[in-house]
PDB file of C-alpha atoms and ligand atoms in Angstrom:
ATOM      1  CA  UNK X 534     -11.181  11.759 -13.508  1.00 83.00           C
ATOM      2  CA  UNK X 535     -11.801   8.689 -15.678  1.00 90.00           C
ATOM      3  CA  UNK X 536     -13.997   6.039 -14.139  1.00 95.00           C
ATOM      4  CA  UNK X 537     -15.133   2.768 -15.846  1.00 97.00           C
ATOM      5  CA  UNK X 538     -18.908   2.215 -16.179  1.00 96.00           C
ATOM      6  CA  UNK X 539     -20.429  -1.015 -15.076  1.00 95.00           C
ATOM      7  CA  UNK X 540     -20.549  -2.113 -18.751  1.00 96.00           C
ATOM      8  CA  UNK X 541     -16.854  -1.563 -19.108  1.00 97.00           C
ATOM      9  CA  UNK X 542     -16.109  -3.473 -15.839  1.00 97.00           C
ATOM     10  CA  UNK X 543     -18.077  -6.334 -17.259  1.00 96.00           C
ATOM     11  CA  UNK X 544     -16.202  -6.201 -20.431  1.00 95.00           C
ATOM     12  CA  UNK X 545     -12.976  -6.716 -18.291  1.00 95.00           C
ATOM     13  CA  UNK X 546     -14.742  -9.807 -16.704  1.00 96.00           C
ATOM     14  CA  UNK X 547     -15.283  -7.993 -13.529  1.00 97.00           C
ATOM     15  CA  UNK X 548     -18.976  -8.696 -12.747  1.00 91.00           C
ATOM     16  CA  UNK X 549     -19.239  -8.967  -8.972  1.00 93.00           C
ATOM     17  CA  UNK X 550     -18.110  -6.715  -6.054  1.00 96.00           C
ATOM     18  CA  UNK X 551     -14.703  -5.198  -6.368  1.00 98.00           C
ATOM     19  CA  UNK X 552     -12.517  -4.968  -3.213  1.00 98.00           C
ATOM     20  CA  UNK X 553     -12.834  -1.730  -1.375  1.00 98.00           C
ATOM     21  CA  UNK X 554      -9.300  -1.857  -0.133  1.00 99.00           C
ATOM     22  CA  UNK X 555      -6.417  -3.531  -2.027  1.00 99.00           C
ATOM     23  CA  UNK X 556      -2.980  -3.827  -0.407  1.00 99.00           C
ATOM     24  CA  UNK X 557       0.114  -4.738  -2.381  1.00 99.00           C
ATOM     25  CA  UNK X 558       3.551  -6.037  -1.219  1.00 99.00           C
ATOM     26  CA  UNK X 559       5.568  -4.948  -4.175  1.00 98.00           C
ATOM     27  CA  UNK X 560       8.298  -7.449  -4.034  1.00 98.00           C
ATOM     28  CA  UNK X 561      10.822  -8.760  -6.607  1.00 98.00           C
ATOM     29  CA  UNK X 562      12.504  -5.581  -7.939  1.00 98.00           C
ATOM     30  CA  UNK X 563      15.879  -6.863  -7.038  1.00 98.00           C
ATOM     31  CA  UNK X 564      15.533 -10.225  -8.550  1.00 98.00           C
ATOM     32  CA  UNK X 565      13.960  -8.773 -11.676  1.00 98.00           C
ATOM     33  CA  UNK X 566      17.204  -6.591 -12.038  1.00 98.00           C
ATOM     34  CA  UNK X 567      19.506  -9.573 -11.355  1.00 98.00           C
ATOM     35  CA  UNK X 568      17.738 -11.656 -14.032  1.00 98.00           C
ATOM     36  CA  UNK X 569      18.743  -9.016 -16.460  1.00 98.00           C
ATOM     37  CA  UNK X 570      22.247  -8.411 -15.134  1.00 98.00           C
ATOM     38  CA  UNK X 571      21.283  -4.943 -14.087  1.00 98.00           C
ATOM     39  CA  UNK X 572      22.095  -3.272 -10.608  1.00 97.00           C
ATOM     40  CA  UNK X 573      19.242  -3.538  -8.050  1.00 98.00           C
ATOM     41  CA  UNK X 574      18.404   0.192  -8.133  1.00 98.00           C
ATOM     42  CA  UNK X 575      17.256  -0.214 -11.794  1.00 98.00           C
ATOM     43  CA  UNK X 576      14.941  -2.881 -10.669  1.00 98.00           C
ATOM     44  CA  UNK X 577      13.485  -0.354  -8.228  1.00 98.00           C
ATOM     45  CA  UNK X 578      13.201   2.174 -11.003  1.00 98.00           C
ATOM     46  CA  UNK X 579      11.330  -0.320 -13.211  1.00 98.00           C
ATOM     47  CA  UNK X 580       9.157  -1.050 -10.198  1.00 98.00           C
ATOM     48  CA  UNK X 581       8.295   2.608  -9.865  1.00 98.00           C
ATOM     49  CA  UNK X 582       7.275   2.801 -13.566  1.00 98.00           C
ATOM     50  CA  UNK X 583       4.927  -0.147 -12.973  1.00 98.00           C
ATOM     51  CA  UNK X 584       3.413   1.529  -9.977  1.00 97.00           C
ATOM     52  CA  UNK X 585       2.139   4.382 -11.921  1.00 97.00           C
ATOM     53  CA  UNK X 586       0.031   2.077 -14.200  1.00 98.00           C
ATOM     54  CA  UNK X 587      -1.248   0.046 -11.265  1.00 98.00           C
ATOM     55  CA  UNK X 588      -2.374   3.257  -9.474  1.00 98.00           C
ATOM     56  CA  UNK X 589      -3.996   4.601 -12.637  1.00 98.00           C
ATOM     57  CA  UNK X 590      -5.994   1.425 -13.236  1.00 98.00           C
ATOM     58  CA  UNK X 591      -7.030   1.148  -9.501  1.00 98.00           C
ATOM     59  CA  UNK X 592      -8.339   4.684  -9.593  1.00 98.00           C
ATOM     60  CA  UNK X 593     -10.334   4.092 -12.919  1.00 98.00           C
ATOM     61  CA  UNK X 594     -11.804   0.946 -11.491  1.00 98.00           C
ATOM     62  CA  UNK X 595     -13.338   2.935  -8.685  1.00 97.00           C
ATOM     63  CA  UNK X 596     -11.575   1.078  -5.950  1.00 98.00           C
ATOM     64  CA  UNK X 597     -11.647   3.100  -2.854  1.00 98.00           C
ATOM     65  CA  UNK X 598      -8.299   2.545  -1.265  1.00 99.00           C
ATOM     66  CA  UNK X 599      -4.853   1.174  -2.343  1.00 99.00           C
ATOM     67  CA  UNK X 600      -1.989   0.633   0.055  1.00 99.00           C
ATOM     68  CA  UNK X 601       1.379   0.027  -1.301  1.00 98.00           C
ATOM     69  CA  UNK X 602       4.447  -1.384   0.767  1.00 98.00           C
ATOM     70  CA  UNK X 603       7.305   0.728  -0.430  1.00 98.00           C
ATOM     71  CA  UNK X 604       9.801   0.582   2.519  1.00 98.00           C
ATOM     72  CA  UNK X 605       9.464  -1.520   5.633  1.00 98.00           C
ATOM     73  CA  UNK X 606      10.891  -0.901   9.101  1.00 98.00           C
ATOM     74  CA  UNK X 607      13.187  -3.884   8.423  1.00 98.00           C
ATOM     75  CA  UNK X 608      14.416  -2.435   5.035  1.00 98.00           C
ATOM     76  CA  UNK X 609      17.018  -0.321   6.993  1.00 98.00           C
ATOM     77  CA  UNK X 610      19.024  -3.503   7.036  1.00 98.00           C
ATOM     78  CA  UNK X 611      19.866  -2.994   3.363  1.00 98.00           C
ATOM     79  CA  UNK X 612      23.113  -1.503   2.200  1.00 97.00           C
ATOM     80  CA  UNK X 613      23.079   2.258   2.490  1.00 97.00           C
ATOM     81  CA  UNK X 614      23.599   2.728  -1.320  1.00 97.00           C
ATOM     82  CA  UNK X 615      20.328   0.815  -2.018  1.00 98.00           C
ATOM     83  CA  UNK X 616      18.461   2.808   0.652  1.00 98.00           C
ATOM     84  CA  UNK X 617      19.802   6.071  -0.853  1.00 98.00           C
ATOM     85  CA  UNK X 618      18.715   4.983  -4.378  1.00 98.00           C
ATOM     86  CA  UNK X 619      15.214   4.268  -2.893  1.00 98.00           C
ATOM     87  CA  UNK X 620      15.125   7.709  -1.333  1.00 98.00           C
ATOM     88  CA  UNK X 621      16.134   9.335  -4.676  1.00 98.00           C
ATOM     89  CA  UNK X 622      13.282   7.435  -6.373  1.00 98.00           C
ATOM     90  CA  UNK X 623      10.769   8.525  -3.780  1.00 98.00           C
ATOM     91  CA  UNK X 624      11.601  12.216  -4.241  1.00 98.00           C
ATOM     92  CA  UNK X 625      11.488  11.708  -7.982  1.00 98.00           C
ATOM     93  CA  UNK X 626       8.137   9.925  -7.953  1.00 97.00           C
ATOM     94  CA  UNK X 627       6.397  12.406  -5.621  1.00 96.00           C
ATOM     95  CA  UNK X 628       7.655  15.292  -7.467  1.00 96.00           C
ATOM     96  CA  UNK X 629       7.028  14.182 -11.099  1.00 97.00           C
ATOM     97  CA  UNK X 630       3.666  12.350 -10.531  1.00 97.00           C
ATOM     98  CA  UNK X 631       2.032  14.881  -8.121  1.00 98.00           C
ATOM     99  CA  UNK X 632       0.187  16.925 -10.764  1.00 98.00           C
ATOM    100  CA  UNK X 633      -1.110  13.774 -12.535  1.00 97.00           C
ATOM    101  CA  UNK X 634      -2.315  12.268  -9.215  1.00 98.00           C
ATOM    102  CA  UNK X 635      -3.898  15.499  -8.104  1.00 98.00           C
ATOM    103  CA  UNK X 636      -5.697  15.925 -11.433  1.00 97.00           C
ATOM    104  CA  UNK X 637      -7.195  12.362 -10.942  1.00 97.00           C
ATOM    105  CA  UNK X 638      -8.340  13.386  -7.494  1.00 98.00           C
ATOM    106  CA  UNK X 639      -6.053  10.883  -5.735  1.00 98.00           C
ATOM    107  CA  UNK X 640      -5.702  11.540  -2.019  1.00 98.00           C
ATOM    108  CA  UNK X 641      -2.156  10.562  -0.754  1.00 98.00           C
ATOM    109  CA  UNK X 642      -1.424   9.357   2.746  1.00 98.00           C
ATOM    110  CA  UNK X 643       1.646   7.797   4.376  1.00 98.00           C
ATOM    111  CA  UNK X 644       1.426   4.783   6.534  1.00 99.00           C
ATOM    112  CA  UNK X 645       4.401   4.522   8.907  1.00 98.00           C
ATOM    113  CA  UNK X 646       6.689   7.058  10.524  1.00 98.00           C
ATOM    114  CA  UNK X 647       8.753   9.149   8.066  1.00 98.00           C
ATOM    115  CA  UNK X 648      10.488  11.075  10.732  1.00 98.00           C
ATOM    116  CA  UNK X 649      13.800   9.173  10.271  1.00 98.00           C
ATOM    117  CA  UNK X 650      13.820   9.963   6.467  1.00 98.00           C
ATOM    118  CA  UNK X 651      15.980  12.722   5.133  1.00 98.00           C
ATOM    119  CA  UNK X 652      14.461  16.138   4.993  1.00 98.00           C
ATOM    120  CA  UNK X 653      14.301  16.288   1.198  1.00 98.00           C
ATOM    121  CA  UNK X 654      12.295  13.108   1.103  1.00 98.00           C
ATOM    122  CA  UNK X 655       9.966  14.210   3.911  1.00 98.00           C
ATOM    123  CA  UNK X 656       9.462  17.478   2.159  1.00 98.00           C
ATOM    124  CA  UNK X 657       8.451  15.901  -1.122  1.00 98.00           C
ATOM    125  CA  UNK X 658       6.021  13.553   0.682  1.00 98.00           C
ATOM    126  CA  UNK X 659       4.514  16.239   2.940  1.00 98.00           C
ATOM    127  CA  UNK X 660       3.990  18.426  -0.108  1.00 98.00           C
ATOM    128  CA  UNK X 661       2.103  15.635  -1.879  1.00 98.00           C
ATOM    129  CA  UNK X 662      -0.055  15.015   1.189  1.00 98.00           C
ATOM    130  CA  UNK X 663      -0.905  18.670   1.635  1.00 98.00           C
ATOM    131  CA  UNK X 664      -1.750  19.269  -1.935  1.00 98.00           C
ATOM    132  CA  UNK X 665      -4.114  16.184  -2.298  1.00 98.00           C
ATOM    133  CA  UNK X 666      -5.634  16.172   1.219  1.00 98.00           C
ATOM    134  CA  UNK X 667      -9.158  17.140   0.093  1.00 98.00           C
ATOM    135  CA  UNK X 668      -9.233  14.944  -3.039  1.00 98.00           C
ATOM    136  CA  UNK X 669     -12.256  12.654  -3.186  1.00 98.00           C
ATOM    137  CA  UNK X 670     -10.895   9.961  -5.510  1.00 98.00           C
ATOM    138  CA  UNK X 671      -8.736   7.012  -4.746  1.00 98.00           C
ATOM    139  CA  UNK X 672      -7.193   6.856  -1.299  1.00 98.00           C
ATOM    140  CA  UNK X 673      -3.544   5.993  -2.017  1.00 98.00           C
ATOM    141  CA  UNK X 674      -1.453   4.976   1.088  1.00 98.00           C
ATOM    142  CA  UNK X 675       2.183   4.552   0.665  1.00 98.00           C
ATOM    143  CA  UNK X 676       3.800   2.507   3.478  1.00 98.00           C
ATOM    144  CA  UNK X 677       7.153   4.141   4.302  1.00 98.00           C
ATOM    145  CA  UNK X 678       9.185   3.045   7.174  1.00 98.00           C
ATOM    146  CA  UNK X 679       6.087   0.915   7.938  1.00 99.00           C
ATOM    147  CA  UNK X 680       5.864  -2.147  10.009  1.00 98.00           C
ATOM    148  CA  UNK X 681       2.649  -3.661  11.418  1.00 99.00           C
ATOM    149  CA  UNK X 682       4.234  -4.249  14.749  1.00 98.00           C
ATOM    150  CA  UNK X 683       5.603  -0.701  15.042  1.00 98.00           C
ATOM    151  CA  UNK X 684       2.107   0.648  14.030  1.00 98.00           C
ATOM    152  CA  UNK X 685       0.492  -1.329  16.754  1.00 98.00           C
ATOM    153  CA  UNK X 686       3.007  -0.065  19.253  1.00 98.00           C
ATOM    154  CA  UNK X 687       2.587   3.581  18.256  1.00 98.00           C
ATOM    155  CA  UNK X 688      -1.243   3.052  18.461  1.00 98.00           C
ATOM    156  CA  UNK X 689      -0.916   1.540  21.807  1.00 97.00           C
ATOM    157  CA  UNK X 690       1.160   4.381  23.128  1.00 97.00           C
ATOM    158  CA  UNK X 691      -1.333   7.005  21.682  1.00 96.00           C
ATOM    159  CA  UNK X 692      -4.270   5.091  23.188  1.00 95.00           C
ATOM    160  CA  UNK X 693      -2.614   4.956  26.515  1.00 94.00           C
ATOM    161  CA  UNK X 694      -1.956   8.652  26.431  1.00 94.00           C
ATOM    162  CA  UNK X 695      -5.641   9.322  25.793  1.00 91.00           C
ATOM    163  CA  UNK X 696      -6.668   6.897  28.511  1.00 91.00           C
ATOM    164  CA  UNK X 697      -4.455   8.695  31.109  1.00 91.00           C
ATOM    165  CA  UNK X 698      -5.783  12.126  29.902  1.00 91.00           C
ATOM    166  CA  UNK X 699      -9.559  11.154  29.960  1.00 89.00           C
ATOM    167  CA  UNK X 700      -9.380   8.931  32.910  1.00 88.00           C
ATOM    168  CA  UNK X 701     -10.971   5.996  31.014  1.00 81.00           C
ATOM    169  CA  UNK X 702     -11.385   2.562  32.661  1.00 83.00           C
ATOM    170  CA  UNK X 703     -10.188  -0.686  31.006  1.00 83.00           C
ATOM    171  CA  UNK X 704     -13.698  -1.831  30.104  1.00 84.00           C
ATOM    172  CA  UNK X 705     -14.353   1.371  28.054  1.00 84.00           C
ATOM    173  CA  UNK X 706     -11.532   0.562  25.611  1.00 90.00           C
ATOM    174  CA  UNK X 707     -12.829  -1.051  22.394  1.00 93.00           C
ATOM    175  CA  UNK X 708     -11.570  -1.913  19.037  1.00 96.00           C
ATOM    176  CA  UNK X 709     -12.929   1.303  17.552  1.00 95.00           C
ATOM    177  CA  UNK X 710     -10.657   3.265  19.778  1.00 94.00           C
ATOM    178  CA  UNK X 711      -7.679   1.177  18.944  1.00 96.00           C
ATOM    179  CA  UNK X 712      -8.431   1.481  15.143  1.00 98.00           C
ATOM    180  CA  UNK X 713      -8.643   5.271  15.524  1.00 97.00           C
ATOM    181  CA  UNK X 714      -5.059   5.214  16.488  1.00 98.00           C
ATOM    182  CA  UNK X 715      -3.868   3.197  13.508  1.00 98.00           C
ATOM    183  CA  UNK X 716      -2.187   4.822  10.479  1.00 98.00           C
ATOM    184  CA  UNK X 717      -5.250   3.482   8.441  1.00 98.00           C
ATOM    185  CA  UNK X 718      -7.841   5.367  10.497  1.00 98.00           C
ATOM    186  CA  UNK X 719     -10.965   5.912   8.341  1.00 98.00           C
ATOM    187  CA  UNK X 720     -10.123   3.316   5.731  1.00 98.00           C
ATOM    188  CA  UNK X 721     -12.002   0.123   5.281  1.00 98.00           C
ATOM    189  CA  UNK X 722     -10.196  -3.175   6.284  1.00 98.00           C
ATOM    190  CA  UNK X 723      -8.064  -4.729   3.593  1.00 99.00           C
ATOM    191  CA  UNK X 724     -10.169  -6.928   1.266  1.00 98.00           C
ATOM    192  CA  UNK X 725      -7.462  -8.251  -1.096  1.00 99.00           C
ATOM    193  CA  UNK X 726      -3.776  -8.449  -0.175  1.00 99.00           C
ATOM    194  CA  UNK X 727      -1.422  -9.199  -3.124  1.00 99.00           C
ATOM    195  CA  UNK X 728       2.315 -10.152  -2.860  1.00 99.00           C
ATOM    196  CA  UNK X 729       4.317 -10.380  -6.019  1.00 99.00           C
ATOM    197  CA  UNK X 730       7.730 -11.960  -6.279  1.00 98.00           C
ATOM    198  CA  UNK X 731       6.820 -15.485  -5.116  1.00 98.00           C
ATOM    199  CA  UNK X 732       7.428 -15.237  -1.430  1.00 98.00           C
ATOM    200  CA  UNK X 733       4.419 -16.345   0.758  1.00 98.00           C
ATOM    201  CA  UNK X 734       4.639 -14.109   3.845  1.00 98.00           C
ATOM    202  CA  UNK X 735       3.347 -10.780   5.106  1.00 98.00           C
ATOM    203  CA  UNK X 736       6.713  -9.324   6.102  1.00 98.00           C
ATOM    204  CA  UNK X 737       5.003  -7.143   8.751  1.00 99.00           C
ATOM    205  CA  UNK X 738       2.517  -5.518   6.369  1.00 99.00           C
ATOM    206  CA  UNK X 739      -0.894  -4.376   7.634  1.00 99.00           C
ATOM    207  CA  UNK X 740      -1.122  -7.148  10.227  1.00 98.00           C
ATOM    208  CA  UNK X 741      -4.182  -5.872  11.992  1.00 98.00           C
ATOM    209  CA  UNK X 742      -6.036  -4.584   8.852  1.00 98.00           C
ATOM    210  CA  UNK X 743      -5.612  -7.881   6.884  1.00 98.00           C
ATOM    211  CA  UNK X 744      -7.259  -9.964   9.558  1.00 98.00           C
ATOM    212  CA  UNK X 745      -9.865 -11.156   6.979  1.00 98.00           C
ATOM    213  CA  UNK X 746      -8.214 -10.196   3.683  1.00 98.00           C
ATOM    214  CA  UNK X 747      -8.098 -12.542   0.809  1.00 98.00           C
ATOM    215  CA  UNK X 748      -4.385 -13.408   0.261  1.00 98.00           C
ATOM    216  CA  UNK X 749      -2.796 -13.825  -3.142  1.00 98.00           C
ATOM    217  CA  UNK X 750       0.824 -14.773  -3.603  1.00 98.00           C
ATOM    218  CA  UNK X 751       1.900 -14.297  -7.200  1.00 98.00           C
ATOM    219  CA  UNK X 752       5.069 -15.452  -8.937  1.00 98.00           C
ATOM    220  CA  UNK X 753       5.722 -12.291 -11.059  1.00 98.00           C
ATOM    221  CA  UNK X 754       8.313  -9.900 -10.031  1.00 99.00           C
ATOM    222  CA  UNK X 755       6.822  -6.496  -9.311  1.00 99.00           C
ATOM    223  CA  UNK X 756       8.134  -4.759 -12.433  1.00 98.00           C
ATOM    224  CA  UNK X 757       6.422  -7.634 -14.466  1.00 98.00           C
ATOM    225  CA  UNK X 758       3.080  -7.242 -12.699  1.00 98.00           C
ATOM    226  CA  UNK X 759       1.097  -6.111 -15.730  1.00 98.00           C
ATOM    227  CA  UNK X 760      -2.442  -4.540 -15.645  1.00 98.00           C
ATOM    228  CA  UNK X 761      -3.662  -7.847 -17.008  1.00 98.00           C
ATOM    229  CA  UNK X 762      -2.039  -9.710 -13.952  1.00 98.00           C
ATOM    230  CA  UNK X 763      -3.835  -7.259 -11.662  1.00 98.00           C
ATOM    231  CA  UNK X 764      -7.171  -7.752 -13.465  1.00 98.00           C
ATOM    232  CA  UNK X 765      -6.632 -11.516 -13.126  1.00 98.00           C
ATOM    233  CA  UNK X 766      -6.135 -11.070  -9.354  1.00 98.00           C
ATOM    234  CA  UNK X 767      -9.367  -9.096  -9.131  1.00 98.00           C
ATOM    235  CA  UNK X 768     -11.242 -11.662 -11.190  1.00 98.00           C
ATOM    236  CA  UNK X 769      -9.884 -14.422  -8.863  1.00 98.00           C
ATOM    237  CA  UNK X 770     -10.991 -12.353  -5.814  1.00 98.00           C
ATOM    238  CA  UNK X 771     -14.473 -12.102  -7.085  1.00 98.00           C
ATOM    239  CA  UNK X 772     -14.637 -15.919  -7.217  1.00 97.00           C
ATOM    240  CA  UNK X 773     -13.740 -16.171  -3.562  1.00 97.00           C
ATOM    241  CA  UNK X 774     -16.346 -16.910  -0.871  1.00 97.00           C
ATOM    242  CA  UNK X 775     -15.826 -14.708   2.223  1.00 97.00           C
ATOM    243  CA  UNK X 776     -17.300 -16.178   5.366  1.00 97.00           C
ATOM    244  CA  UNK X 777     -15.845 -14.206   8.265  1.00 97.00           C
ATOM    245  CA  UNK X 778     -16.163 -17.089  10.533  1.00 97.00           C
ATOM    246  CA  UNK X 779     -19.915 -17.634   9.538  1.00 97.00           C
ATOM    247  CA  UNK X 780     -21.449 -20.142   7.226  1.00 94.00           C
TER     248      UNK X 780
HETATM  249  C1  IPE G 339      10.807  -4.921  -3.165  1.00 64.07           C
HETATM  250  O1  IPE G 339      11.664  -5.509  -3.957  1.00 64.07           O
HETATM  251  C2  IPE G 339      11.035  -3.387  -2.893  1.00 64.07           C
HETATM  252  C3  IPE G 339      11.473  -3.011  -1.635  1.00 64.07           C
HETATM  253  C4  IPE G 339      11.665  -3.731  -0.526  1.00 64.07           C
HETATM  254  C5  IPE G 339      11.842  -1.574  -1.523  1.00 64.07           C
HETATM  255  P1  IPE G 339      13.053  -6.106  -3.363  1.00 64.07           P
HETATM  256  O2  IPE G 339      14.095  -5.068  -3.336  1.00 64.07           O
HETATM  257  O3  IPE G 339      12.770  -6.778  -1.953  1.00 64.07           O
HETATM  258  O4  IPE G 339      13.375  -7.202  -4.462  1.00 64.07           O
HETATM  259  P2  IPE G 339      13.878  -8.699  -4.164  1.00 64.07           P
HETATM  260  O5  IPE G 339      12.957  -9.342  -3.192  1.00 64.07           O
HETATM  261  O6  IPE G 339      15.199  -8.574  -3.597  1.00 64.07           O
HETATM  262  O7  IPE G 339      13.816  -9.373  -5.455  1.00 64.07           O
HETATM  263  C1  IPE G 340       8.740  -6.445   1.804  1.00 64.07           C
HETATM  264  O1  IPE G 340       9.670  -6.926   1.014  1.00 64.07           O
HETATM  265  C2  IPE G 340       8.776  -5.000   1.853  1.00 64.07           C
HETATM  266  C3  IPE G 340       8.374  -4.242   0.728  1.00 64.07           C
HETATM  267  C4  IPE G 340       7.965  -4.681  -0.380  1.00 64.07           C
HETATM  268  C5  IPE G 340       8.676  -2.817   0.895  1.00 64.07           C
HETATM  269  P1  IPE G 340      11.048  -7.479   1.550  1.00 64.07           P
HETATM  270  O2  IPE G 340      11.842  -7.992   0.392  1.00 64.07           O
HETATM  271  O3  IPE G 340      11.783  -6.490   2.436  1.00 64.07           O
HETATM  272  O4  IPE G 340      10.556  -8.743   2.539  1.00 64.07           O
HETATM  273  P2  IPE G 340      11.425 -10.055   3.031  1.00 64.07           P
HETATM  274  O5  IPE G 340      12.675  -9.507   3.607  1.00 64.07           O
HETATM  275  O6  IPE G 340      11.670 -10.824   1.826  1.00 64.07           O
HETATM  276  O7  IPE G 340      10.359 -10.672   3.916  1.00 64.07           O
HETATM  277 MG1   MG G 341      12.250  -8.582  -1.395  1.00 64.07          MG
END
């Protein structure tokens, strides 16, 4: 597994603390394709190609966790042809990239509920999760049929079930127990949230986990989000002052 040294990071202009957890809303694939007179699925394919480079760089920088928004609970509203094309790309991605990811000690996890996905997609995803489960490198979280509101609902239900089972009283319930029921259990809070494609909204992504995230809304469409754009965002992150309500 390649990991940059402190000197190499400094050569990139990264001298301070890197975020522990980066979250990315990979938006703009459709508009990227439209700009070129291409069908939207080709924009998603270009987006997938870019994804590979960003994952590799994140892993080499030694960032602990990367969460990528790939399919939201609201994306079911899209035409079924586009959804089908996205499913096809998911299978292709998890199948063709698995060995490379495993070699780099990447540990794959899904955020969201993939139960409604076709079996072939679930199989490819579950196989990738199982193979990489013990890897100690980058924690790569792919958000699929994910929505922050749905996650909080599922977490609440799971917590309630535990409360009933263990006979807990209301005052005994704390944030730690709620966090233990989130899809991101065990991961640090989001430090840096990047959205490409120019929109300035969260679109239901990691609502709880981004409570104190530094937000960056960038104009580039996702397929145009180069390693240099990413490094720029990390450099900008290092210049921010995080106060968490203090002084
Ligand atoms: C984001 O790109 C990828 C997914 C939602 C799967 P879009 O498909 O939303 O691209 P735009 O926003 O229409 O350009
Ligand atoms: C957010 O992008 C979801 C993903 C990137 C997977 P959308 O394109 O679905 O978001 P809206 O509809 O513009 O808010
Ligand atoms: Mg979009």
